[in-house]
Every structure is written in C-alpha cells, then in structure tokens.
Amino acid sequence: MSMVPSRNTTENSRLGASLGLFWRRWISDPKGIGAVAPSSPGLARRMAREAVLREGEVVVELGPGTGTVTQALIKAGIPEDRLILVELDPEMHAFLVGKFPRALVLQGDAAELDEILPPRFRGRVSAVVSSLPLLSIPMKIRRRIADAVFRVLAPGGRLIQFTYSPFSPLRNAVPELKSERTGFAAFNIPPATIWRYTSGGGDGKARPRLSAS
Ligand SMILES: C[S@@+](CC[C@H](N)C(=O)[O-])C[C@H]1O[C@@H](n2cnc3c(N)ncnc32)[C@H](O)[C@@H]1O
C-alpha cells in the first residue's frame, strides 16, 4: 500500500482547512465575513471570466477570504505572480500567504487600496475582483472603496463585484459608474449576481467624478 497521500486526500484536507477557517472567522465576525459559506466554484468561475488581464498590468482581488476566487483566476489563465490580494482579516491573510506563495498578499482595508498598493502598480491594474460584503458596509465606505479602486485602475479598467441582492450594491453609493449585470450563480449559497463597473467612457478617459478622499 502506498504511503504517499492521493491527490484526492490532499485536496480534501485542503478543502477541510479552508472550510474550517472560513466558519471559524464567520463565527467571530459574521458581518465582516459577510457570507455563510465560501464562494461556490460556479460563482468563482463567473467572476474570473470577467477579469481581463492586459500586457504589463496586474489583477487585484479584494476580500479573497479562503482563495476560491483566486484559484479560479489562476485557472482562467492569470499568472499567480500577477495577482495582488488584499485581505483585512489577519488569519485569512496568513492562510492566503501559504496558499499562494507567488502572489503579492497584502493585509489591509480595501478602502485604503490606493495607499497600500505599492506605487509601481498604481494605474497598472486591469481589473479589481471583489468579494467584499458590500451589503453590510455603510454607503459612505462603499463610496470610499470605489474611489480607491478607480484611483488604481488603468484607463478602461473594470471592477467586478458579486452581491446577494438583485440590485447593484453601488447604484446609490456611486451612481455615475456604468454598471452591467454580467452573470448569476444560482447554486451559490445564497445565489449571487455578478456586476461589472466601469468609468463609463470605454476609453478610460471619462473617469467618474469620484471624491478626493
Ligand atoms: C464573502 S467573504 C470572501 C469569500 C471568498 N470568495 C471565499 O470564497 O472565501 C468576504 C471577505 O472579505 C474580507 N473583507 C471584509 N471587509 C474587508 C475590507 N474592508 N478590506 C479587505 N477585505 C475585507 C473578509 O475578511 C472576508 O474574507
């Protein structure tokens, strides 16, 4: 009998570790985690499909949690070393550092993205992919997050966000953004809608009138 663990055994133990971490953090901060389960593979795949990476640029992920969407991004062809993950929770952050050793994994608040992102990447971000629990975040902070995101996005860049509401979670906070509903993950718990936000100009020149702070 082989003493080498099978691929299935290794994958199952990784999945167990992710779920254990997710639920432990959810019990200690349900609002901050904002979901009762990690994103489903279907939702992660639909999010990743929207994350276009352009020459010389990077993709930023906000609130990666246990890394389900990160994994889908890599599977969709985004090289791990062109991914920047921003996670607020210290335990999730440490987990992600171990799971994605070639990605740049930052611990911090998405509302301060433009400050915590190393200067060499500012304006060189093709897409920001967000699992942030916007529905439990006050409007003022949602606006600050969008401001920070559009300050680092490259011209023509996009913000991808999922939500459990049938409505856009940024429609009142940042009404000048162009929003498009791009997908629906019926088997996620709970079902989730995916939104794509752009500055509206297409060429990236017509930036939304975002506040200075
Ligand atoms: C819905 S969960 C992540 C789901 C993730 N796709 C997964 O499958 O594990 C939301 C994540 O956003 C993180 N988060 C919440 N507020 C944040 C903020 N202001 N900045 C960065 N991360 C934040 C939480 O710690 C949590 O890991």
PDB file of C-alpha atoms and ligand atoms in Angstrom:
ATOM      1  CA  MET A   1       0.000   0.000   0.000  1.00  0.00           C
ATOM      2  CA  SER A   2       1.345   3.441  -0.967  1.00  0.00           C
ATOM      3  CA  MET A   3       2.252   5.817   1.883  1.00  0.00           C
ATOM      4  CA  VAL A   4       2.000   8.824  -0.468  1.00  0.00           C
ATOM      5  CA  PRO A   5      -1.317  10.620   0.061  1.00  0.00           C
ATOM      6  CA  SER A   6      -3.510  10.513  -3.054  1.00  0.00           C
ATOM      7  CA  ARG A   7      -4.425  13.733  -4.879  1.00  0.00           C
ATOM      8  CA  ASN A   8      -7.993  13.384  -3.614  1.00  0.00           C
ATOM      9  CA  THR A   9      -6.847  13.016   0.002  1.00  0.00           C
ATOM     10  CA  THR A  10      -4.670  16.150  -0.279  1.00  0.00           C
ATOM     11  CA  GLU A  11      -7.457  18.131  -1.949  1.00  0.00           C
ATOM     12  CA  ASN A  12      -9.993  17.013   0.662  1.00  0.00           C
ATOM     13  CA  SER A  13      -7.730  18.048   3.514  1.00  0.00           C
ATOM     14  CA  ARG A  14      -7.128  21.454   1.865  1.00  0.00           C
ATOM     15  CA  LEU A  15     -10.882  21.905   1.434  1.00  0.00           C
ATOM     16  CA  GLY A  16     -11.396  20.939   5.085  1.00  0.00           C
ATOM     17  CA  ALA A  17      -8.810  23.525   6.176  1.00  0.00           C
ATOM     18  CA  SER A  18     -10.482  26.259   4.055  1.00  0.00           C
ATOM     19  CA  LEU A  19     -13.956  25.489   5.386  1.00  0.00           C
ATOM     20  CA  GLY A  20     -12.712  25.268   8.981  1.00  0.00           C
ATOM     21  CA  LEU A  21     -11.014  28.658   8.683  1.00  0.00           C
ATOM     22  CA  PHE A  22     -13.992  30.263   6.947  1.00  0.00           C
ATOM     23  CA  TRP A  23     -16.522  29.164   9.570  1.00  0.00           C
ATOM     24  CA  ARG A  24     -14.215  29.974  12.481  1.00  0.00           C
ATOM     25  CA  ARG A  25     -13.803  33.529  11.184  1.00  0.00           C
ATOM     26  CA  TRP A  26     -17.538  33.767  10.368  1.00  0.00           C
ATOM     27  CA  ILE A  27     -18.437  32.830  13.964  1.00  0.00           C
ATOM     28  CA  SER A  28     -16.114  35.520  15.313  1.00  0.00           C
ATOM     29  CA  ASP A  29     -17.176  38.254  12.809  1.00  0.00           C
ATOM     30  CA  PRO A  30     -20.262  37.367  10.709  1.00  0.00           C
ATOM     31  CA  LYS A  31     -20.733  40.911   9.346  1.00  0.00           C
ATOM     32  CA  GLY A  32     -17.074  41.312   8.401  1.00  0.00           C
ATOM     33  CA  ILE A  33     -17.036  37.980   6.552  1.00  0.00           C
ATOM     34  CA  GLY A  34     -20.475  38.655   5.098  1.00  0.00           C
ATOM     35  CA  ALA A  35     -21.264  35.173   3.741  1.00  0.00           C
ATOM     36  CA  VAL A  36     -22.259  31.861   5.306  1.00  0.00           C
ATOM     37  CA  ALA A  37     -20.000  29.821   3.021  1.00  0.00           C
ATOM     38  CA  PRO A  38     -17.006  30.329   0.731  1.00  0.00           C
ATOM     39  CA  SER A  39     -17.867  31.290  -2.856  1.00  0.00           C
ATOM     40  CA  SER A  40     -19.013  28.296  -4.935  1.00  0.00           C
ATOM     41  CA  PRO A  41     -16.830  27.115  -7.838  1.00  0.00           C
ATOM     42  CA  GLY A  42     -19.549  28.342 -10.243  1.00  0.00           C
ATOM     43  CA  LEU A  43     -19.538  31.862  -8.809  1.00  0.00           C
ATOM     44  CA  ALA A  44     -15.723  31.923  -8.721  1.00  0.00           C
ATOM     45  CA  ARG A  45     -15.575  30.833 -12.377  1.00  0.00           C
ATOM     46  CA  ARG A  46     -18.034  33.531 -13.466  1.00  0.00           C
ATOM     47  CA  MET A  47     -16.080  36.202 -11.572  1.00  0.00           C
ATOM     48  CA  ALA A  48     -12.782  35.011 -13.087  1.00  0.00           C
ATOM     49  CA  ARG A  49     -14.227  35.119 -16.616  1.00  0.00           C
ATOM     50  CA  GLU A  50     -14.678  38.876 -16.221  1.00  0.00           C
ATOM     51  CA  ALA A  51     -11.117  39.537 -15.077  1.00  0.00           C
ATOM     52  CA  VAL A  52      -9.278  40.558 -18.213  1.00  0.00           C
ATOM     53  CA  LEU A  53      -5.509  40.958 -17.758  1.00  0.00           C
ATOM     54  CA  ARG A  54      -3.646  43.266 -20.152  1.00  0.00           C
ATOM     55  CA  GLU A  55       0.034  43.357 -21.096  1.00  0.00           C
ATOM     56  CA  GLY A  56       2.240  44.764 -18.298  1.00  0.00           C
ATOM     57  CA  GLU A  57      -0.658  45.028 -15.833  1.00  0.00           C
ATOM     58  CA  VAL A  58      -1.917  43.129 -12.789  1.00  0.00           C
ATOM     59  CA  VAL A  59      -5.239  41.967 -11.311  1.00  0.00           C
ATOM     60  CA  VAL A  60      -6.188  42.916  -7.745  1.00  0.00           C
ATOM     61  CA  GLU A  61      -8.566  40.829  -5.644  1.00  0.00           C
ATOM     62  CA  LEU A  62     -10.364  42.372  -2.652  1.00  0.00           C
ATOM     63  CA  GLY A  63     -11.607  40.175   0.217  1.00  0.00           C
ATOM     64  CA  PRO A  64     -10.194  36.906  -1.163  1.00  0.00           C
ATOM     65  CA  GLY A  65     -11.080  35.032   2.059  1.00  0.00           C
ATOM     66  CA  THR A  66     -10.149  31.384   1.574  1.00  0.00           C
ATOM     67  CA  GLY A  67      -8.994  31.927  -2.012  1.00  0.00           C
ATOM     68  CA  THR A  68     -11.780  30.253  -4.004  1.00  0.00           C
ATOM     69  CA  VAL A  69     -11.963  33.121  -6.494  1.00  0.00           C
ATOM     70  CA  THR A  70      -8.142  33.408  -6.513  1.00  0.00           C
ATOM     71  CA  GLN A  71      -7.904  29.788  -7.579  1.00  0.00           C
ATOM     72  CA  ALA A  72     -10.450  30.371 -10.362  1.00  0.00           C
ATOM     73  CA  LEU A  73      -8.472  33.410 -11.565  1.00  0.00           C
ATOM     74  CA  ILE A  74      -5.320  31.286 -11.811  1.00  0.00           C
ATOM     75  CA  LYS A  75      -7.248  28.509 -13.563  1.00  0.00           C
ATOM     76  CA  ALA A  76      -8.602  31.085 -16.022  1.00  0.00           C
ATOM     77  CA  GLY A  77      -5.012  31.908 -17.015  1.00  0.00           C
ATOM     78  CA  ILE A  78      -3.972  34.819 -14.761  1.00  0.00           C
ATOM     79  CA  PRO A  79      -0.415  34.051 -13.602  1.00  0.00           C
ATOM     80  CA  GLU A  80      -0.185  33.868  -9.801  1.00  0.00           C
ATOM     81  CA  ASP A  81       2.671  36.385  -9.769  1.00  0.00           C
ATOM     82  CA  ARG A  82       0.429  38.985 -11.432  1.00  0.00           C
ATOM     83  CA  LEU A  83      -2.189  38.742  -8.714  1.00  0.00           C
ATOM     84  CA  ILE A  84      -2.373  41.091  -5.742  1.00  0.00           C
ATOM     85  CA  LEU A  85      -4.660  40.016  -2.903  1.00  0.00           C
ATOM     86  CA  VAL A  86      -5.948  42.443  -0.262  1.00  0.00           C
ATOM     87  CA  GLU A  87      -7.467  40.789   2.802  1.00  0.00           C
ATOM     88  CA  LEU A  88      -8.412  42.531   6.043  1.00  0.00           C
ATOM     89  CA  ASP A  89      -8.620  39.506   8.326  1.00  0.00           C
ATOM     90  CA  PRO A  90      -5.153  38.571   9.694  1.00  0.00           C
ATOM     91  CA  GLU A  91      -5.895  34.837   9.903  1.00  0.00           C
ATOM     92  CA  MET A  92      -7.256  34.700   6.342  1.00  0.00           C
ATOM     93  CA  HIS A  93      -4.250  36.760   5.225  1.00  0.00           C
ATOM     94  CA  ALA A  94      -1.790  34.273   6.760  1.00  0.00           C
ATOM     95  CA  PHE A  95      -3.690  31.384   5.141  1.00  0.00           C
ATOM     96  CA  LEU A  96      -3.524  33.071   1.699  1.00  0.00           C
ATOM     97  CA  VAL A  97       0.224  33.745   2.021  1.00  0.00           C
ATOM     98  CA  GLY A  98       0.737  29.990   2.487  1.00  0.00           C
ATOM     99  CA  LYS A  99      -1.684  29.019  -0.283  1.00  0.00           C
ATOM    100  CA  PHE A 100      -0.498  31.472  -2.976  1.00  0.00           C
ATOM    101  CA  PRO A 101       3.258  31.916  -2.420  1.00  0.00           C
ATOM    102  CA  ARG A 102       3.859  33.706  -5.739  1.00  0.00           C
ATOM    103  CA  ALA A 103       1.047  36.254  -5.361  1.00  0.00           C
ATOM    104  CA  LEU A 104       1.540  39.544  -3.505  1.00  0.00           C
ATOM    105  CA  VAL A 105      -0.751  39.156  -0.472  1.00  0.00           C
ATOM    106  CA  LEU A 106      -1.391  42.391   1.430  1.00  0.00           C
ATOM    107  CA  GLN A 107      -3.141  42.671   4.763  1.00  0.00           C
ATOM    108  CA  GLY A 108      -5.262  45.797   4.842  1.00  0.00           C
ATOM    109  CA  ASP A 109      -8.515  47.603   4.229  1.00  0.00           C
ATOM    110  CA  ALA A 110      -9.867  47.769   0.675  1.00  0.00           C
ATOM    111  CA  ALA A 111     -10.986  51.353   1.380  1.00  0.00           C
ATOM    112  CA  GLU A 112      -7.268  52.235   1.528  1.00  0.00           C
ATOM    113  CA  LEU A 113      -6.306  50.326  -1.619  1.00  0.00           C
ATOM    114  CA  ASP A 114      -4.694  53.347  -3.260  1.00  0.00           C
ATOM    115  CA  GLU A 115      -2.447  53.793  -0.201  1.00  0.00           C
ATOM    116  CA  ILE A 116      -1.498  50.180   0.454  1.00  0.00           C
ATOM    117  CA  LEU A 117      -0.875  49.175  -3.157  1.00  0.00           C
ATOM    118  CA  PRO A 118       2.849  49.552  -3.957  1.00  0.00           C
ATOM    119  CA  PRO A 119       3.233  52.703  -6.122  1.00  0.00           C
ATOM    120  CA  ARG A 120       4.607  50.738  -9.099  1.00  0.00           C
ATOM    121  CA  PHE A 121       1.201  49.105  -9.597  1.00  0.00           C
ATOM    122  CA  ARG A 122      -0.966  52.244  -9.357  1.00  0.00           C
ATOM    123  CA  GLY A 123      -2.634  52.894 -12.704  1.00  0.00           C
ATOM    124  CA  ARG A 124      -1.489  49.465 -13.913  1.00  0.00           C
ATOM    125  CA  VAL A 125      -4.428  47.399 -12.650  1.00  0.00           C
ATOM    126  CA  SER A 126      -6.519  45.815 -15.438  1.00  0.00           C
ATOM    127  CA  ALA A 127      -9.277  44.571 -13.142  1.00  0.00           C
ATOM    128  CA  VAL A 128     -10.264  44.585  -9.481  1.00  0.00           C
ATOM    129  CA  VAL A 129     -12.215  41.472  -8.495  1.00  0.00           C
ATOM    130  CA  SER A 130     -14.111  41.912  -5.245  1.00  0.00           C
ATOM    131  CA  SER A 131     -15.797  39.501  -2.837  1.00  0.00           C
ATOM    132  CA  LEU A 132     -16.244  42.305  -0.277  1.00  0.00           C
ATOM    133  CA  PRO A 133     -19.515  42.058   1.692  1.00  0.00           C
ATOM    134  CA  LEU A 134     -20.722  45.443   0.375  1.00  0.00           C
ATOM    135  CA  LEU A 135     -24.282  44.950   1.660  1.00  0.00           C
ATOM    136  CA  SER A 136     -23.025  45.027   5.240  1.00  0.00           C
ATOM    137  CA  ILE A 137     -20.731  48.018   4.548  1.00  0.00           C
ATOM    138  CA  PRO A 138     -22.162  51.556   5.054  1.00  0.00           C
ATOM    139  CA  MET A 139     -22.796  53.643   1.885  1.00  0.00           C
ATOM    140  CA  LYS A 140     -20.056  56.149   2.772  1.00  0.00           C
ATOM    141  CA  ILE A 141     -17.461  53.379   2.996  1.00  0.00           C
ATOM    142  CA  ARG A 142     -18.719  51.741  -0.223  1.00  0.00           C
ATOM    143  CA  ARG A 143     -18.037  55.066  -1.906  1.00  0.00           C
ATOM    144  CA  ARG A 144     -14.546  55.237  -0.376  1.00  0.00           C
ATOM    145  CA  ILE A 145     -13.817  51.722  -1.635  1.00  0.00           C
ATOM    146  CA  ALA A 146     -14.974  52.611  -5.183  1.00  0.00           C
ATOM    147  CA  ASP A 147     -12.915  55.831  -5.077  1.00  0.00           C
ATOM    148  CA  ALA A 148      -9.806  53.887  -4.074  1.00  0.00           C
ATOM    149  CA  VAL A 149     -10.435  51.221  -6.739  1.00  0.00           C
ATOM    150  CA  PHE A 150     -10.867  53.719  -9.587  1.00  0.00           C
ATOM    151  CA  ARG A 151      -7.763  55.597  -8.478  1.00  0.00           C
ATOM    152  CA  VAL A 152      -5.599  52.500  -9.074  1.00  0.00           C
ATOM    153  CA  LEU A 153      -7.336  51.035 -12.135  1.00  0.00           C
ATOM    154  CA  ALA A 154      -5.681  51.537 -15.516  1.00  0.00           C
ATOM    155  CA  PRO A 155      -7.684  53.530 -18.093  1.00  0.00           C
ATOM    156  CA  GLY A 156     -10.513  51.288 -19.283  1.00  0.00           C
ATOM    157  CA  GLY A 157     -10.106  49.022 -16.218  1.00  0.00           C
ATOM    158  CA  ARG A 158     -13.048  47.335 -14.534  1.00  0.00           C
ATOM    159  CA  LEU A 159     -14.362  46.456 -11.087  1.00  0.00           C
ATOM    160  CA  ILE A 160     -16.069  43.061 -10.747  1.00  0.00           C
ATOM    161  CA  GLN A 161     -18.285  42.532  -7.695  1.00  0.00           C
ATOM    162  CA  PHE A 162     -20.791  39.903  -6.654  1.00  0.00           C
ATOM    163  CA  THR A 163     -23.766  40.505  -4.429  1.00  0.00           C
ATOM    164  CA  TYR A 164     -26.646  38.594  -2.865  1.00  0.00           C
ATOM    165  CA  SER A 165     -29.084  41.400  -3.680  1.00  0.00           C
ATOM    166  CA  PRO A 166     -30.872  41.603  -7.061  1.00  0.00           C
ATOM    167  CA  PHE A 167     -29.776  45.269  -7.205  1.00  0.00           C
ATOM    168  CA  SER A 168     -26.353  46.754  -7.822  1.00  0.00           C
ATOM    169  CA  PRO A 169     -24.665  47.323  -4.439  1.00  0.00           C
ATOM    170  CA  LEU A 170     -23.055  50.539  -5.789  1.00  0.00           C
ATOM    171  CA  ARG A 171     -26.083  52.085  -7.521  1.00  0.00           C
ATOM    172  CA  ASN A 172     -26.747  54.618  -4.743  1.00  0.00           C
ATOM    173  CA  ALA A 173     -23.205  54.963  -3.421  1.00  0.00           C
ATOM    174  CA  VAL A 174     -21.543  55.695  -6.795  1.00  0.00           C
ATOM    175  CA  PRO A 175     -24.358  56.424  -9.297  1.00  0.00           C
ATOM    176  CA  GLU A 176     -22.015  57.798 -12.002  1.00  0.00           C
ATOM    177  CA  LEU A 177     -20.376  54.415 -12.585  1.00  0.00           C
ATOM    178  CA  LYS A 178     -21.519  52.410 -15.584  1.00  0.00           C
ATOM    179  CA  SER A 179     -22.867  49.109 -14.234  1.00  0.00           C
ATOM    180  CA  GLU A 180     -23.662  45.891 -16.091  1.00  0.00           C
ATOM    181  CA  ARG A 181     -25.087  42.691 -14.689  1.00  0.00           C
ATOM    182  CA  THR A 182     -22.848  40.009 -16.182  1.00  0.00           C
ATOM    183  CA  GLY A 183     -23.886  36.760 -14.545  1.00  0.00           C
ATOM    184  CA  PHE A 184     -25.873  34.868 -11.954  1.00  0.00           C
ATOM    185  CA  ALA A 185     -24.633  31.946  -9.847  1.00  0.00           C
ATOM    186  CA  ALA A 186     -27.820  30.086  -8.905  1.00  0.00           C
ATOM    187  CA  PHE A 187     -26.064  27.354  -6.920  1.00  0.00           C
ATOM    188  CA  ASN A 188     -24.023  29.632  -4.715  1.00  0.00           C
ATOM    189  CA  ILE A 189     -25.170  29.856  -1.074  1.00  0.00           C
ATOM    190  CA  PRO A 190     -27.015  32.200  -1.286  1.00  0.00           C
ATOM    191  CA  PRO A 191     -27.446  32.746  -5.061  1.00  0.00           C
ATOM    192  CA  ALA A 192     -25.317  35.653  -6.279  1.00  0.00           C
ATOM    193  CA  THR A 193     -25.396  38.211  -9.082  1.00  0.00           C
ATOM    194  CA  ILE A 194     -22.167  39.476 -10.671  1.00  0.00           C
ATOM    195  CA  TRP A 195     -21.742  43.131 -11.623  1.00  0.00           C
ATOM    196  CA  ARG A 196     -19.140  44.829 -13.796  1.00  0.00           C
ATOM    197  CA  TYR A 197     -18.414  48.523 -13.183  1.00  0.00           C
ATOM    198  CA  THR A 198     -16.504  50.820 -15.488  1.00  0.00           C
ATOM    199  CA  SER A 199     -15.963  54.535 -15.552  1.00  0.00           C
ATOM    200  CA  GLY A 200     -18.417  54.752 -18.450  1.00  0.00           C
ATOM    201  CA  GLY A 201     -16.090  56.224 -21.050  1.00  0.00           C
ATOM    202  CA  GLY A 202     -14.848  52.920 -22.507  1.00  0.00           C
ATOM    203  CA  ASP A 203     -11.530  54.540 -23.408  1.00  0.00           C
ATOM    204  CA  GLY A 204     -10.953  55.170 -19.705  1.00  0.00           C
ATOM    205  CA  LYS A 205     -10.678  58.907 -20.218  1.00  0.00           C
ATOM    206  CA  ALA A 206     -14.115  59.764 -18.895  1.00  0.00           C
ATOM    207  CA  ARG A 207     -13.435  58.969 -15.269  1.00  0.00           C
ATOM    208  CA  PRO A 208     -16.282  59.000 -12.745  1.00  0.00           C
ATOM    209  CA  ARG A 209     -16.334  62.099 -10.584  1.00  0.00           C
ATOM    210  CA  LEU A 210     -15.006  60.381  -7.511  1.00  0.00           C
ATOM    211  CA  SER A 211     -14.369  62.279  -4.324  1.00  0.00           C
ATOM    212  CA  ALA A 212     -10.838  63.197  -3.295  1.00  0.00           C
ATOM    213  CA  SER A 213     -10.816  61.245  -0.014  1.00  0.00           C
TER     214      SER A 213
HETATM  215  C1  LIG B   1     -17.579  36.800   1.405  1.00  0.00           C
HETATM  216  S1  LIG B   1     -16.021  36.622   2.195  1.00  0.00           S
HETATM  217  C2  LIG B   1     -14.907  36.012   0.971  1.00  0.00           C
HETATM  218  C3  LIG B   1     -15.381  34.947   0.083  1.00  0.00           C
HETATM  219  C4  LIG B   1     -14.242  34.339  -0.718  1.00  0.00           C
HETATM  220  N1  LIG B   1     -14.504  34.498  -2.142  1.00  0.00           N
HETATM  221  C5  LIG B   1     -14.101  32.879  -0.340  1.00  0.00           C
HETATM  222  O1  LIG B   1     -14.563  32.033  -1.118  1.00  0.00           O
HETATM  223  O2  LIG B   1     -13.564  32.577   0.721  1.00  0.00           O
HETATM  224  C6  LIG B   1     -15.505  38.318   2.293  1.00  0.00           C
HETATM  225  C7  LIG B   1     -14.054  38.548   2.641  1.00  0.00           C
HETATM  226  O3  LIG B   1     -13.819  39.958   2.621  1.00  0.00           O
HETATM  227  C8  LIG B   1     -12.937  40.288   3.696  1.00  0.00           C
HETATM  228  N2  LIG B   1     -13.124  41.711   3.992  1.00  0.00           N
HETATM  229  C9  LIG B   1     -14.197  42.306   4.592  1.00  0.00           C
HETATM  230  N3  LIG B   1     -14.030  43.647   4.649  1.00  0.00           N
HETATM  231  C10 LIG B   1     -12.830  43.913   4.051  1.00  0.00           C
HETATM  232  C11 LIG B   1     -12.111  45.116   3.774  1.00  0.00           C
HETATM  233  N4  LIG B   1     -12.594  46.307   4.149  1.00  0.00           N
HETATM  234  N5  LIG B   1     -10.918  45.026   3.145  1.00  0.00           N
HETATM  235  C12 LIG B   1     -10.420  43.808   2.750  1.00  0.00           C
HETATM  236  N6  LIG B   1     -11.054  42.633   2.991  1.00  0.00           N
HETATM  237  C13 LIG B   1     -12.247  42.672   3.626  1.00  0.00           C
HETATM  238  C14 LIG B   1     -13.384  39.350   4.809  1.00  0.00           C
HETATM  239  O4  LIG B   1     -12.380  39.201   5.790  1.00  0.00           O
HETATM  240  C15 LIG B   1     -13.657  38.073   4.028  1.00  0.00           C
HETATM  241  O5  LIG B   1     -12.503  37.294   3.910  1.00  0.00           O
END
